[in-house]
Amino acid sequence: MSVLIIVFLTAVVALFSGVFEKGKFARYIGILGLVIALVVSFMPQAEFFDQYKTMYNYSQNAALFTKISLVTTLLLFFLGGFAFSNHRSHQSELYALMLFALCGGITLFGFQNLVTLFIGIEILSIPLYVMAGANKTDLRSNEASIKYFLMGAFATGFLLFGITFIYGSVGSFDLMNIQDFSIAHPTNVMFIIGVILMLCAMSFKVALAPFHMWSPDVYYGSPSLITGFMASVVKISGFFALFKMLSIGFVGVTQEWINILGVFIIITLLLANVMGLAQTNAKRMLAYSSVSHAGYIGLVFFGMNSLSTYTLAFYLFAYSLATVGVFMCLIYVEKIKREASYEAFKGLAKSEPLLAVVTTVSLLSMAGIPLTAGFMGKFSLFAQALQNDDNTFIVLVAVLGSALSIAYYLRLIISMFFFKETTFKTSEKASLTYNIVAVFVIASLVIIGVFPDLFAKVFAFAG
């Protein structure tokens, strides 16, 4: 909980910094606060917070996901100076809103109670509705904001109805009491209806089809740095909350929700990858790519074992790093060319080879090519699911989806590398900060891909 307090206070200070310098120092305040929070996240939790364990418990798993979220947000903050250069009048608000949203994510990592789950989701979501519409003069940004808000409110209704049914059945919001009830009364109709409603609501939050409809338009219309935040930190938070909710609270009725989730995943993998092939805009392609990855991550629920939490964390971290790597290039191209079509990337490798390389490595990681962290993540998920022969079909669908994704990832790589003439001016150079982040992402994706055990050692995960 100390990490949550630090991030919250950092957000408040960053917000009020805009009163004096129009947000000039908000990014540096955010980076400093995130670094302090990351250091504190490796320290033991103070005994003072034990009294709140029935609502929020900073367990080993919560600490692991908190760390990877802090690292991802920190990388995005480093990119913010260039990405938010058109938002000088309200930079402090944008950085503060990102930190407030992160507070919601950290709350979700430690929730022990359905009330805390709901609060965490709302703290995570409400700042995103505002940030999606940050480009006030862009109609696509306005559309993204209102569409995200309306669909989010709709999903919140499902969530609250589900919580109501579960509370009506169990008589408690506590996750462990719900677990005991699900084991003792696996055929309770009211409880099962509540489970299905909550599953639908959380499927919206992580963009699983058919609840993904908002995702492409919102990702496409939002400022690219915010889209990167949604595709990484928000997905980390949403998936861990869904995983914790289903694997702990609803473990007694697994047979009731696993088949429904399987259908969602199959639709997601096929629809998202086919739609990804049809895109002519790189940003919109990445939106469908993000939806497809929700399908791959969903495989963690099939053949669950004692290492499932670690497998989920590894994949989410690998995917988040790759997302940062791709979006830093997207932000650069979008700023220079005022668009993000495949044509806009032509010849990028000649003027900015490092950006082209980090994008390539990131896309190969997303596709699951060997020697990248993404390959190890997908391999772990597929291997876990294949421990049960009943899951063979869904794994085959995931492999097919992964093969399809290679096609649309290669289109972007070809645009960057395989054109004789560059469309970028030599004076348009990426900053030193971008180059440092690019080197970090490349090194991390390759090193963790070759030595996956380093992930557990670096993030101090024991088992």
PDB file of C-alpha atoms in Angstrom, residues 118 121-122 125 129 149-163 201 204-205:
ATOM      1  CA  PHE A 118     -15.014  -1.982  -8.322  1.00  0.00           C
ATOM      2  CA  ILE A 121     -11.670  -0.400 -11.985  1.00  0.00           C
ATOM      3  CA  GLU A 122     -13.331   3.007 -11.748  1.00  0.00           C
ATOM      4  CA  SER A 125     -11.123   3.889 -16.131  1.00  0.00           C
ATOM      5  CA  TYR A 129     -12.090   8.610 -20.562  1.00  0.00           C
ATOM      6  CA  PHE A 149     -17.150   6.598 -21.726  1.00  0.00           C
ATOM      7  CA  LEU A 150     -20.467   5.204 -22.970  1.00  0.00           C
ATOM      8  CA  MET A 151     -19.184   1.653 -23.406  1.00  0.00           C
ATOM      9  CA  GLY A 152     -17.372   1.861 -20.070  1.00  0.00           C
ATOM     10  CA  ALA A 153     -20.560   2.912 -18.302  1.00  0.00           C
ATOM     11  CA  PHE A 154     -22.382   0.037 -19.999  1.00  0.00           C
ATOM     12  CA  ALA A 155     -19.750  -2.457 -18.790  1.00  0.00           C
ATOM     13  CA  THR A 156     -19.850  -0.972 -15.282  1.00  0.00           C
ATOM     14  CA  GLY A 157     -23.576  -1.755 -15.214  1.00  0.00           C
ATOM     15  CA  PHE A 158     -22.809  -5.400 -15.975  1.00  0.00           C
ATOM     16  CA  LEU A 159     -20.162  -5.427 -13.255  1.00  0.00           C
ATOM     17  CA  LEU A 160     -22.470  -3.966 -10.611  1.00  0.00           C
ATOM     18  CA  PHE A 161     -25.285  -6.332 -11.531  1.00  0.00           C
ATOM     19  CA  GLY A 162     -22.855  -9.241 -11.232  1.00  0.00           C
ATOM     20  CA  ILE A 163     -21.601  -8.058  -7.835  1.00  0.00           C
ATOM     21  CA  ALA A 201     -17.821  -6.821 -17.693  1.00  0.00           C
ATOM     22  CA  PHE A 204     -14.879  -5.482 -21.900  1.00  0.00           C
ATOM     23  CA  LYS A 205     -12.062  -4.043 -19.792  1.00  0.00           C
TER      24      LYS A 205
END
